[in-house]
Short mmCIF file of C-alpha atoms in Angstrom, two decimals:
data_model
loop_
_atom_site.label_atom_id
_atom_site.label_comp_id
_atom_site.label_asym_id
_atom_site.label_seq_id
_atom_site.Cartn_x
_atom_site.Cartn_y
_atom_site.Cartn_z
CA MET A 3 -0.14 -0.29 -0.02
CA ALA A 4 1.44 3.67 -0.76
CA GLU A 5 2.01 5.88 2.04
CA SER A 6 -0.76 8.36 1.26
CA PHE A 7 -3.99 6.84 1.09
CA LEU A 8 -7.81 7.65 1.46
CA GLU A 9 -10.11 4.47 2.66
CA ILE A 10 -13.69 4.08 3.27
CA LYS A 11 -14.25 0.48 4.90
CA ILE A 12 -17.71 -1.32 5.39
CA SER A 13 -16.95 -3.86 8.37
CA ASP A 14 -18.26 -6.99 8.76
CA VAL A 15 -18.70 -7.83 4.91
CA SER A 16 -17.10 -9.42 2.46
CA LEU A 17 -16.91 -8.64 -1.23
CA ALA A 18 -17.40 -12.39 -2.39
CA SER A 19 -21.13 -12.04 -1.03
CA MET A 20 -22.77 -9.14 -0.35
CA PRO A 21 -26.15 -8.06 0.82
CA ILE A 22 -27.78 -5.98 -1.63
CA ASP A 23 -28.58 -2.95 0.56
CA VAL A 24 -24.57 -3.25 1.18
CA ALA A 25 -23.81 -3.60 -2.18
CA ILE A 26 -25.55 -0.65 -3.21
CA SER A 27 -24.08 1.24 -0.42
CA PHE A 28 -20.48 -0.14 -1.46
CA THR A 29 -20.56 0.84 -5.34
CA SER A 30 -22.24 4.59 -4.70
CA LEU A 31 -18.98 4.55 -2.19
CA VAL A 32 -16.48 3.61 -5.06
CA GLU A 33 -18.14 5.48 -7.40
CA ALA A 34 -17.99 8.65 -5.25
CA LEU A 35 -13.96 8.18 -4.54
CA THR A 36 -13.68 7.22 -8.00
CA LYS A 37 -15.18 10.76 -9.17
CA ILE A 38 -13.13 12.20 -6.55
CA ALA A 39 -10.20 11.15 -7.68
CA ASN A 40 -10.86 12.12 -11.30
CA LEU A 41 -11.63 15.73 -9.82
CA THR A 42 -8.20 16.06 -8.03
CA LEU A 43 -5.78 18.87 -8.82
CA GLY A 44 -2.67 16.69 -10.95
CA ASN A 45 -4.53 13.47 -10.49
CA ASP A 46 -2.36 11.63 -13.00
CA ASN A 47 -0.89 9.03 -10.27
CA LEU A 48 -3.95 8.51 -8.37
CA LYS A 49 -5.10 4.87 -8.45
CA VAL A 50 -8.62 3.61 -7.18
CA GLN A 51 -8.55 -0.01 -5.26
CA ILE A 52 -11.15 -2.26 -4.16
CA ARG A 53 -10.19 -5.19 -1.75
CA GLU A 54 -11.43 -7.56 0.72
CA GLY A 55 -10.99 -7.44 4.48
CA SER A 56 -13.83 -5.92 5.22
CA ALA A 57 -15.14 -4.31 2.02
CA VAL A 58 -12.64 -1.71 1.39
CA ALA A 59 -12.76 0.99 -1.47
CA CYS A 60 -9.73 3.13 -1.19
CA ILE A 61 -7.93 5.73 -3.52
CA TYR A 62 -3.83 6.19 -3.11
CA GLY A 63 -1.21 7.92 -4.62
CA THR A 64 1.45 10.95 -4.34
CA SER A 65 -1.58 13.24 -5.16
CA LEU A 66 -3.13 12.07 -2.24
CA GLU A 67 -2.45 15.44 -0.42
CA ASN A 68 -4.38 17.15 -2.92
CA THR A 69 -7.25 15.34 -2.52
CA VAL A 70 -7.12 15.83 1.20
CA ALA A 71 -6.92 19.73 0.84
CA GLU A 72 -9.85 19.98 -1.44
CA TYR A 73 -11.80 17.66 0.95
CA LYS A 74 -10.96 19.78 4.46
CA GLU A 75 -12.17 22.79 1.80
CA VAL A 76 -15.45 20.49 1.16
CA VAL A 77 -15.87 19.54 5.11
CA GLU A 78 -15.69 23.26 5.94
CA ASN A 79 -17.86 24.47 3.46
CA ARG A 80 -15.31 26.74 1.58
CA SER A 81 -15.25 25.12 -1.97
CA THR A 82 -16.88 26.35 -4.63
CA ASN A 83 -16.24 23.13 -6.73
CA LYS A 84 -19.95 21.94 -7.45
CA ASP A 85 -18.91 18.52 -8.38
CA LEU A 86 -16.52 17.45 -5.85
CA VAL A 87 -19.04 19.03 -3.19
CA GLU A 88 -21.44 16.81 -4.72
CA GLU A 89 -19.38 13.75 -4.16
CA TRP A 90 -18.54 14.25 -0.74
CA ARG A 91 -21.90 14.78 0.06
CA ASN A 92 -22.91 11.62 -1.48
CA ILE A 93 -20.49 9.93 0.90
CA GLN A 94 -21.99 11.86 3.52
CA GLU A 95 -25.29 10.86 3.13
CA ILE A 96 -24.50 7.40 2.76
CA PHE A 97 -22.53 7.57 6.05
CA LYS A 98 -25.69 9.14 7.84
CA ALA A 99 -28.56 7.22 6.33
CA ASN A 100 -27.75 3.35 7.01
CA GLY A 101 -26.65 1.23 9.83
CA LEU A 102 -23.53 0.02 8.26
CA ALA A 103 -20.57 0.16 10.29
CA TYR A 104 -18.04 1.97 8.71
CA GLU A 105 -14.69 3.10 8.88
CA ALA A 106 -13.25 5.86 7.03
CA TYR A 107 -9.88 7.70 6.94
CA TYR A 108 -6.73 9.28 4.91
CA ASN A 109 -3.09 8.68 6.06
CA ILE A 110 -0.59 10.96 5.04
CA GLY A 111 3.08 10.13 6.24
CA GLY A 112 1.81 7.38 8.47
CA VAL A 113 -0.32 9.55 10.31
CA THR A 114 -4.11 8.75 9.83
CA THR A 115 -7.04 11.16 10.48
CA ASP A 116 -10.85 10.28 10.50
CA ILE A 117 -13.10 11.43 8.22
CA LEU A 118 -16.08 9.37 9.16
CA GLN A 119 -17.15 11.49 12.04
CA PRO A 120 -16.22 14.87 10.35
CA LEU A 121 -18.85 13.75 7.75
CA LYS A 122 -21.87 12.75 10.08
CA ALA A 123 -21.46 15.59 12.40
CA ALA A 124 -21.34 18.26 9.83
CA LYS A 125 -24.30 19.46 8.18
CA ARG A 126 -25.28 18.74 4.81
CA LEU A 127 -22.18 20.03 2.57
CA ARG A 128 -22.85 22.87 0.13
CA VAL A 129 -21.17 24.60 -2.31
CA ARG A 130 -19.86 27.76 -0.92
CA ALA A 131 -21.28 30.78 -2.88
CA SER A 132 -18.84 32.87 -4.85
CA GLU A 133 -17.91 36.31 -4.06
CA PRO A 134 -19.93 38.98 -5.77
CA LYS A 135 -18.16 40.54 -8.65
CA LYS A 136 -16.85 43.88 -7.29
CA TYR A 137 -18.19 46.83 -9.60
CA HIS A 138 -16.88 50.46 -9.51
CA THR A 139 -19.82 52.68 -11.39
CA THR A 140 -19.46 55.88 -12.70
CA LEU A 141 -21.95 57.76 -14.96
CA GLN A 142 -20.60 58.80 -17.93
CA PHE A 143 -21.62 60.91 -21.18
CA PHE A 144 -20.86 59.78 -24.62
CA SER A 145 -21.94 60.39 -28.31
CA GLY A 146 -21.74 57.50 -31.14
CA GLU A 147 -23.84 56.22 -33.85
CA LEU A 148 -26.57 53.90 -33.14
CA ILE A 149 -25.67 50.90 -35.27
CA GLU A 150 -28.26 48.00 -33.79
CA ASN A 151 -31.15 47.95 -31.60
CA GLY A 152 -32.77 45.05 -29.85
CA GLY A 153 -32.19 41.39 -28.17
CA LYS A 154 -33.55 39.30 -26.50
CA ARG A 155 -32.18 41.56 -23.32
CA PRO A 156 -33.34 44.99 -24.50
CA ASN A 157 -30.23 46.85 -25.55
CA ILE A 158 -28.81 49.25 -27.90
CA HIS A 159 -25.46 48.82 -30.00
CA VAL A 160 -23.41 52.21 -30.48
CA ASP A 161 -20.48 52.76 -31.65
CA ILE A 162 -18.97 55.43 -29.18
CA GLU A 163 -16.54 58.00 -30.35
CA GLY A 164 -12.80 57.54 -29.15
CA VAL A 165 -14.16 54.26 -27.39
CA GLY A 166 -15.58 51.76 -30.27
CA GLU A 167 -18.84 49.49 -30.22
CA LYS A 168 -20.42 48.93 -27.26
CA THR A 169 -23.56 47.15 -26.13
CA ILE A 170 -25.53 49.44 -23.62
CA ALA A 171 -28.37 47.63 -21.68
CA CYS A 172 -31.64 49.09 -21.69
CA THR A 173 -35.42 49.42 -21.06
CA LYS A 174 -37.79 47.91 -23.45
CA LEU A 175 -39.32 51.68 -23.80
CA SER A 176 -35.86 52.86 -24.30
CA ALA A 177 -34.97 50.08 -27.18
CA GLN A 178 -38.63 50.87 -29.04
CA LYS A 179 -37.68 54.97 -28.81
CA ALA A 180 -34.17 54.53 -29.96
CA ASN A 181 -35.50 52.57 -33.33
CA VAL A 182 -36.12 56.03 -34.86
CA TYR A 183 -32.20 57.03 -34.23
CA LEU A 184 -30.71 53.98 -35.89
CA TYR A 185 -28.13 54.80 -37.84
CA SER A 186 -27.86 58.35 -36.35
CA LYS A 187 -25.58 60.05 -34.24
CA ILE A 188 -27.27 60.14 -30.60
CA HIS A 189 -25.83 61.71 -27.48
CA PHE A 190 -26.56 59.87 -24.35
CA SER A 191 -25.48 58.98 -20.32
CA ALA A 192 -24.69 55.85 -19.07
CA TRP A 193 -23.67 53.70 -16.10
CA VAL A 194 -20.35 52.22 -16.98
CA SER A 195 -19.69 49.83 -14.38
CA GLU A 196 -16.11 48.07 -14.09
CA SER A 197 -14.90 45.18 -12.50
CA ASP A 198 -11.44 43.15 -12.84
CA ASP A 199 -12.19 41.64 -15.85
CA ASP A 200 -15.84 43.40 -17.52
CA VAL A 201 -17.08 46.45 -18.28
CA GLU A 202 -20.88 46.92 -18.36
CA TYR A 203 -23.11 49.84 -19.72
CA GLN A 204 -26.48 50.69 -18.68
CA LEU A 205 -28.27 53.72 -20.42
CA CYS A 206 -28.83 56.35 -18.16
CA ASP A 207 -30.71 59.08 -20.60
CA SER A 208 -30.50 60.09 -23.99
CA TYR A 209 -30.57 63.97 -25.04
CA SER A 210 -31.99 65.02 -28.37
CA THR A 211 -29.45 68.27 -28.64
CA PRO A 212 -25.93 68.44 -28.09
CA GLU A 213 -26.59 71.61 -26.12
CA ALA A 214 -28.96 69.57 -23.49
CA PHE A 215 -26.19 66.56 -23.45
CA GLU A 216 -23.34 69.35 -22.64
CA ASN A 217 -25.35 71.12 -19.65
CA TYR A 218 -25.99 67.72 -17.92
CA ARG A 219 -22.20 66.34 -18.75
CA SER A 220 -20.59 69.54 -17.54
CA PHE A 221 -22.92 69.65 -14.15
CA ILE A 222 -22.02 65.89 -13.59
CA ASN A 223 -18.11 66.52 -13.91
CA ASP A 224 -18.49 69.39 -11.91
CA PHE A 225 -20.72 67.95 -9.34
CA TYR A 226 -18.30 64.80 -8.55
CA SER A 227 -15.10 66.94 -8.40
CA MET A 228 -16.63 68.52 -5.70
CA PRO A 229 -16.24 67.68 -1.99
CA LEU A 230 -19.17 65.45 -0.66
CA LEU A 231 -20.51 68.12 1.57
CA ASP A 232 -20.37 71.01 -1.03
CA ALA A 233 -22.16 68.71 -3.55
CA LEU A 234 -24.86 67.61 -1.07
CA LYS A 235 -25.71 71.48 -0.80
CA VAL A 236 -25.48 72.13 -4.53
CA LEU A 237 -27.78 69.09 -5.22
CA HIS A 238 -30.55 70.44 -2.70
CA TYR A 239 -30.61 73.68 -3.91
CA LYS A 240 -31.24 72.49 -7.75
CA CYS A 241 -33.74 70.59 -6.72
CA ARG A 242 -35.23 73.39 -4.63
CA ASP A 243 -35.12 75.36 -7.74
CA TYR A 244 -36.97 72.81 -9.79
CA LEU A 245 -39.67 72.62 -7.40
CA ASP A 246 -40.21 76.58 -6.50
CA ALA A 247 -40.62 77.41 -10.49
CA LYS A 248 -42.72 73.85 -10.37
CA GLU A 249 -40.53 72.49 -13.25
CA TYR A 250 -41.27 68.75 -12.44
CA LYS A 251 -40.83 67.42 -15.77
CA ARG A 252 -37.49 68.93 -15.74
CA LEU A 253 -36.60 67.63 -12.03
CA ARG A 254 -37.82 64.51 -12.99
CA ARG A 255 -35.09 64.66 -16.32
CA PHE A 256 -32.51 65.66 -13.62
CA LEU A 257 -33.05 62.84 -11.04
CA ARG A 258 -32.43 60.35 -13.50
CA LEU A 259 -28.84 61.19 -13.13
CA PHE A 260 -29.06 59.78 -9.61
CA ASP A 261 -31.39 57.24 -10.13
CA HIS A 262 -29.04 54.25 -9.92
CA GLN A 263 -27.95 51.81 -6.80
CA SER A 264 -24.33 53.02 -7.22
CA VAL A 265 -25.22 56.50 -6.11
CA ASP A 266 -24.49 57.32 -2.61
CA VAL A 267 -27.00 57.34 -0.11
CA ASN A 268 -26.48 60.44 0.89
CA PHE A 269 -27.33 61.69 -2.78
CA LEU A 270 -30.49 59.28 -2.86
CA LYS A 271 -31.61 60.97 1.01
CA THR A 272 -31.07 64.32 -0.14
CA ILE A 273 -33.19 64.23 -2.90
CA LEU A 274 -36.08 61.97 -0.87
CA ILE A 275 -36.00 64.41 1.51
CA ILE A 276 -36.15 67.93 -0.74
CA THR A 277 -39.11 66.13 -2.66
CA GLN A 278 -40.98 64.51 0.35
CA GLY A 279 -43.90 67.33 -0.25
CA PHE A 280 -44.15 66.26 -3.66
CA LYS A 281 -44.36 62.47 -3.22
CA GLU A 282 -48.05 62.44 -5.02
CA GLN A 283 -47.01 64.65 -7.57
CA GLU A 284 -47.67 63.04 -11.16
CA ASP A 285 -44.20 64.02 -12.64
CA LEU A 286 -42.43 63.38 -9.82
CA SER A 287 -43.90 59.99 -7.95
CA GLY A 288 -42.29 57.51 -10.39
CA ILE A 289 -38.77 58.48 -10.39
CA ARG A 290 -38.93 59.38 -6.38
CA ASN A 291 -40.07 55.64 -5.89
CA SER A 292 -37.66 54.26 -7.98
CA ILE A 293 -34.96 56.30 -6.23
CA LYS A 294 -36.44 55.28 -2.77
CA GLU A 295 -36.65 52.00 -3.55
CA LYS A 296 -32.84 52.00 -4.39
CA PHE A 297 -32.22 53.98 -0.98
CA ASP A 298 -34.12 51.57 1.01
CA ASN A 299 -32.15 48.42 -0.41
CA ARG A 300 -28.93 50.22 0.24
CA MET A 301 -29.89 51.08 3.56
CA LYS A 302 -31.08 47.37 4.18
CA ALA A 303 -27.84 46.24 3.04
CA ILE A 304 -25.54 48.40 4.97
CA ARG A 305 -27.26 47.66 8.47
CA LYS A 306 -27.20 43.65 7.89
CA THR A 307 -23.66 44.03 7.14
CA LYS A 308 -23.17 45.79 10.30
CA SER A 309 -25.56 43.29 12.03
CA ASN A 310 -23.15 40.45 10.85
CA VAL A 311 -20.17 42.02 12.34
CA MET B 171 -39.60 52.22 31.70
CA ALA B 172 -36.87 52.15 28.75
CA LYS B 173 -33.66 50.41 29.32
CA SER B 174 -31.02 52.88 30.01
CA ASN B 175 -27.62 52.85 28.04
CA LEU B 176 -26.19 55.01 30.33
CA SER B 177 -22.75 54.17 31.87
CA SER B 178 -19.47 55.58 32.39
CA ASP B 179 -18.26 53.88 28.89
CA ASN B 180 -21.09 55.63 26.98
CA LEU B 181 -20.81 58.77 28.24
CA ILE B 182 -17.93 60.88 26.05
CA ASP B 183 -15.90 63.72 26.91
CA CYS B 184 -15.56 65.96 24.00
CA PRO B 185 -13.35 66.54 22.66
CA SER B 186 -11.42 63.26 23.05
CA ASP B 187 -10.05 59.88 21.39
CA GLN B 188 -12.66 58.07 22.33
CA LEU B 189 -14.94 59.84 20.41
CA PRO B 190 -15.37 57.23 17.00
CA ALA B 191 -14.57 58.21 13.61
CA ASN B 192 -17.98 58.89 12.65
CA PHE B 193 -20.70 60.17 15.20
CA VAL B 194 -23.58 62.39 15.92
CA GLY B 195 -24.25 63.34 19.71
CA ALA B 196 -26.11 64.79 22.17
CA ALA B 197 -23.46 67.09 23.94
CA LEU B 198 -23.47 68.90 27.13
CA TYR B 199 -21.53 72.03 28.77
CA VAL B 200 -21.10 71.94 32.30
CA GLU B 201 -20.01 75.13 33.79
CA GLY B 202 -18.67 75.29 37.42
CA GLY B 203 -19.99 71.93 37.81
CA ASN B 204 -23.14 72.88 36.30
CA PRO B 205 -24.97 71.28 33.27
CA ILE B 206 -25.78 74.69 31.67
CA HIS B 207 -26.14 74.37 27.57
CA ALA B 208 -26.90 71.78 24.92
CA LEU B 209 -25.23 70.95 21.67
CA ILE B 210 -25.23 68.44 18.81
CA ILE B 211 -21.79 67.11 18.22
CA ILE B 212 -20.61 65.85 14.86
CA LYS B 213 -17.71 64.22 13.34
CA HIS B 214 -16.75 62.79 9.94
CA GLU B 215 -13.86 61.21 9.11
CA ALA B 216 -14.33 61.12 5.49
CA THR B 217 -15.50 64.77 5.29
CA GLY B 218 -12.91 66.27 7.80
CA VAL B 219 -15.77 67.58 9.92
CA PHE B 220 -15.64 67.83 13.74
CA GLU B 221 -17.62 70.23 15.28
CA MET B 222 -20.50 71.31 17.79
CA PHE B 223 -23.83 72.93 16.30
CA HIS B 224 -25.79 75.00 18.93
CA TYR B 225 -28.20 78.13 19.59
CA ASP B 226 -26.52 80.42 21.93
CA GLY B 227 -29.94 81.63 23.45
CA GLY B 228 -29.02 84.81 22.06
CA THR B 229 -29.53 85.64 18.20
CA THR B 230 -26.83 83.03 17.11
CA VAL B 231 -26.97 79.68 15.47
CA GLU B 232 -23.26 78.50 15.18
CA PHE B 233 -20.82 75.61 14.54
CA ILE B 234 -18.01 75.80 17.02
CA GLN B 235 -14.64 73.68 17.43
CA PRO B 236 -14.99 71.01 20.06
CA GLY B 237 -13.21 72.26 22.98
CA VAL B 238 -14.18 75.85 22.89
CA LEU B 239 -16.99 74.92 25.45
CA ALA B 240 -15.31 72.70 27.80
CA PRO B 241 -15.76 70.56 29.54
CA SER B 242 -18.35 69.07 27.21
CA PHE B 243 -19.83 65.23 27.46
CA CYS B 244 -22.09 63.61 24.84
CA GLY B 245 -24.12 60.63 24.25
CA SER B 246 -24.66 59.00 20.74
CA LEU B 247 -27.27 59.76 18.86
CA LEU B 248 -26.71 57.19 15.99
CA HIS B 249 -29.61 55.37 16.90
CA ILE B 250 -31.28 58.28 15.27
CA VAL B 251 -28.72 59.38 12.57
CA ASP B 252 -27.61 56.73 10.75
CA GLU B 253 -23.90 56.64 10.37
CA GLU B 254 -24.17 56.26 6.75
CA LEU B 255 -26.29 59.58 6.59
CA ILE B 256 -23.91 61.93 8.37
CA PRO B 257 -22.95 63.96 5.41
CA THR B 258 -26.75 64.49 4.95
CA PHE B 259 -27.22 65.63 8.31
CA ILE B 260 -24.32 68.19 8.24
CA THR B 261 -25.47 69.36 5.14
CA HIS B 262 -28.89 69.83 6.93
CA CYS B 263 -27.62 71.68 9.94
CA ARG B 264 -25.75 73.80 7.43
CA ILE B 265 -28.62 74.85 5.65
CA ILE B 266 -30.36 75.24 9.19
CA LYS B 267 -27.41 77.66 10.20
CA ASP B 268 -28.47 79.91 7.22
CA GLU B 269 -32.13 80.07 7.62
CA ALA B 270 -32.75 79.49 11.47
CA LYS B 271 -33.81 82.93 13.28
CA PRO B 272 -34.73 81.69 16.90
CA ARG B 273 -35.30 83.44 19.88
CA TYR B 274 -35.08 82.53 23.17
CA GLY B 275 -37.77 80.77 25.71
CA TYR B 276 -38.77 78.10 27.33
CA PHE B 277 -40.93 76.81 24.86
CA TYR B 278 -41.29 73.82 22.40
CA ASN B 279 -44.44 72.92 20.64
CA GLN B 280 -45.08 69.57 19.86
CA GLY B 281 -44.07 68.57 16.29
CA SER B 282 -41.99 71.42 15.32
CA LEU B 283 -38.82 71.06 13.61
CA TYR B 284 -36.47 72.39 11.19
CA ASP B 285 -37.52 70.92 7.76
CA ALA B 286 -35.23 70.26 4.64
CA GLU B 287 -35.18 73.73 4.03
CA GLY B 288 -33.85 74.92 7.27
CA LYS B 289 -37.19 76.55 7.87
CA PHE B 290 -38.64 76.41 11.43
CA ILE B 291 -42.13 74.61 11.04
CA SER B 292 -44.33 74.53 13.79
CA PRO B 293 -48.03 73.30 13.93
CA ASN B 294 -50.48 76.02 14.47
CA ASP B 295 -47.70 78.35 13.21
CA MET B 296 -46.09 79.10 16.42
CA PRO B 297 -43.38 81.26 16.78
CA GLU B 298 -39.54 80.38 16.46
CA TYR B 299 -38.96 80.63 20.26
CA MET B 300 -37.06 77.67 21.76
CA SER B 301 -34.25 77.07 24.26
CA CYS B 302 -30.76 75.83 23.51
CA VAL B 303 -32.20 72.08 24.26
CA GLY B 304 -35.42 73.02 21.91
CA PHE B 305 -33.19 73.80 19.34
CA CYS B 306 -31.24 70.46 19.36
CA ILE B 307 -34.69 68.95 19.41
CA ASN B 308 -35.97 70.80 16.56
CA VAL B 309 -32.90 70.13 14.28
CA ILE B 310 -32.92 66.26 15.29
CA GLN B 311 -36.75 65.56 15.10
CA GLN B 312 -36.49 66.10 11.58
CA TYR B 313 -34.85 62.54 11.34
CA LEU B 314 -37.75 60.96 13.14
CA SER B 315 -40.57 60.57 10.71
CA ASP B 316 -43.43 58.82 13.11
CA GLU B 317 -42.24 59.46 16.23
CA SER B 318 -41.07 62.18 18.86
CA PHE B 319 -37.82 62.52 20.62
CA PHE B 320 -39.33 63.38 23.69
CA LYS B 321 -42.50 62.90 25.55
CA TYR B 322 -43.15 66.53 25.56
CA SER B 323 -46.94 66.02 27.29
CA ASP B 324 -44.50 64.55 30.22
CA TRP B 325 -43.14 68.52 30.55
CA ASP B 326 -45.56 71.29 31.12
CA GLU B 327 -45.43 75.06 32.53
CA THR B 328 -44.39 73.89 35.81
CA THR B 329 -41.07 72.24 34.71
CA ILE B 330 -39.87 76.00 33.73
CA GLY B 331 -38.81 76.65 37.23
CA LYS B 332 -39.72 80.28 37.07
CA ASP B 333 -42.31 82.42 39.10
CA GLU B 334 -45.58 83.54 36.96
CA GLY B 335 -44.30 87.06 36.36
CA TYR B 336 -41.46 85.61 34.22
CA ILE B 337 -43.92 83.78 32.29
CA GLU B 338 -46.45 86.56 32.05
CA GLN B 339 -43.81 88.90 30.30
CA TRP B 340 -42.09 86.17 28.11
CA ILE B 341 -45.83 85.78 26.42
CA ALA B 342 -46.29 89.65 26.36
CA LYS B 343 -42.96 89.98 24.49
CA VAL B 344 -43.84 87.04 22.00
CA LYS B 345 -47.35 88.91 21.46
CA LYS B 346 -45.62 91.84 20.78
CA HIS B 347 -43.72 90.58 18.00
CA ASN B 348 -46.39 88.23 16.88
CA PRO B 349 -49.54 89.79 17.42
CA THR B 350 -51.88 87.14 15.79
CA VAL B 351 -50.10 84.18 18.20
CA ASP B 352 -52.92 82.34 19.79
CA GLU B 353 -51.88 82.71 23.70
CA LYS B 354 -53.78 79.58 24.71
CA LEU B 355 -51.49 77.24 22.42
CA LEU B 356 -48.64 79.26 23.26
CA ARG B 357 -49.16 78.56 27.34
CA GLU B 358 -49.61 74.60 25.81
CA GLY B 359 -45.94 75.03 24.49
CA LEU B 360 -44.56 76.27 27.46
CA ARG B 361 -42.03 73.65 29.18
CA ARG B 362 -38.39 73.26 29.74
CA ILE B 363 -36.34 70.07 28.95
CA PHE B 364 -33.12 70.89 30.81
CA PRO B 365 -29.70 70.57 29.23
CA LEU B 366 -29.08 67.48 31.58
CA GLU B 367 -32.39 66.12 30.74
CA TYR B 368 -31.84 66.22 26.75
CA LEU B 369 -28.44 64.39 27.09
CA THR B 370 -29.75 61.78 29.67
CA GLY B 371 -32.37 60.82 26.78
CA ALA B 372 -29.47 59.72 24.06
CA PHE B 373 -29.15 56.92 26.53
CA SER B 374 -32.64 55.53 26.47
CA ASP B 375 -33.17 52.76 23.81
CA GLU B 376 -36.63 53.88 23.50
CA LEU B 377 -38.75 56.45 21.91
CA PRO B 378 -40.06 58.94 22.65
CA VAL B 379 -37.66 59.98 25.68
CA THR B 380 -40.06 59.97 28.88
CA LYS B 381 -39.51 62.16 32.29
CA VAL B 382 -40.07 59.05 34.35
CA PHE B 383 -36.80 58.08 32.22
CA THR B 384 -34.92 61.35 32.87
CA ASP B 385 -35.86 61.49 36.56
CA GLU B 386 -34.96 57.92 37.05
CA GLU B 387 -31.34 58.48 34.93
CA SER B 388 -30.07 61.83 35.21
CA PRO B 389 -29.20 61.89 38.62
CA LYS B 390 -26.82 58.73 37.90
CA LEU B 391 -25.33 61.16 34.91
CA LYS B 392 -25.10 63.88 37.03
CA SER B 393 -22.96 61.48 39.37
CA ILE B 394 -20.95 59.88 36.51
CA ILE B 395 -19.97 63.84 35.10
CA GLU B 396 -19.04 64.80 38.58
CA GLN B 397 -16.80 61.81 39.18
CA ARG B 398 -15.49 62.74 35.74
CA LEU B 399 -14.46 66.54 37.21
CA LYS B 400 -12.92 65.54 40.16
CA PRO B 401 -9.02 66.60 39.91
CA ALA B 402 -8.49 62.75 41.13
CA SER B 403 -10.07 61.42 38.05
CA LYS B 404 -7.71 63.60 35.78
CA VAL B 405 -4.73 61.80 36.87
CA ALA B 406 -3.31 59.55 33.75
#
């Protein structure tokens, strides 16, 4: 027997003559161990063995240390390998389910470590949820030719000046409205979300004139260059100006620039506070509710994170 | 009675290293061993803000540096103002500073507050009279949409601790500046929540803060403050 091995033994049975229920368990164990060996990193030298002396299923070889390392991740629910977790779970379920007398352990460097009790004691093995990708999102302004429109998920394809062809996710309504502009130059703003290996674009708004485009673009550039407290005051008074002038449609247009889950909660809160008295106003209620939903979700997530600390 | 979070650990000297990086608190200035003035303390690391916000009892609403009125002590109000939203709170205070025009009086009308515009809003259009504590309450109340900071009905005219002549004189002064004010409603708003009670209220784990709570806990708070002020307790 090689120095490093992992084996599972069903005691008091003979390979030459097994009751059916024992045979079912044993073949399942052999199948699971075989698949685990196959999934082990660098598994060229691993071998599977079945032998007498009770009914023993075994894998052995110098790569067994990898098998054991991966087993430890699985039993601690740290593994993200769905297939591997499934096979160890199958073994776990066999150990927990029936009344056969099992022994299960691995031996590395002459040191034996039990795996039966840890597997029986653990909750149902599961794959660790992978970390969500971290995105950094900014609001950016672009001009370019609309070259394609539509798809299963609504989007527009734009050949952005200085950037190239990009797919911009949007709503169905926006995609429908965009039809008129196919093969024309458009000006628009988009939420650009960048992770380590990915960039995603989501349409914020489109502008019918270069002047309107430039007004919003320069406002946002100046806004996000300011210290946070100055920006909050600017936002407050900008909204106030629209409300005092009863320019509710224009305020709705302006608030689109903040209607995204990446926007600082302080900006969202400031908007909600200043528009509190207008929550039923027909031109503002929709976007206000949209912003409120994002604010509530963000604060819920923040409070949940704090309560888990 | 509400559970109390009052302890020596939770009463923070201001300024001091014990203050967290991001903090909003009820603050109390003690002079000659007497708790005499109420403020709001604000600290926010990312924006570099570390200030106390108050109404001086005259005509001034201002931000001052922590340490200007010393010794002062504070208790957390982060159960009312979310830590994440401290920048919004700071902005609101700055707007209030530009707009508020309080005048002094032992008066707080239930439902009054400084709104998002920094404007004083009061049911029945009561005029903008308040004490230093009333000012702090009017600022903080904007952040309590469905509940009151204090159970104001627990405090009435008798809590002012001044004679009837004082009160009549004050009412006459208010009516002179506000001829249309309803005197009956004005009288109903007469109350005095003391600065010590205001800071005590920060340690209640329920809102509104009741007078039963402040009556029970204020002496304990005073005792902790007295211990802190003793010369022996200042030895490192």
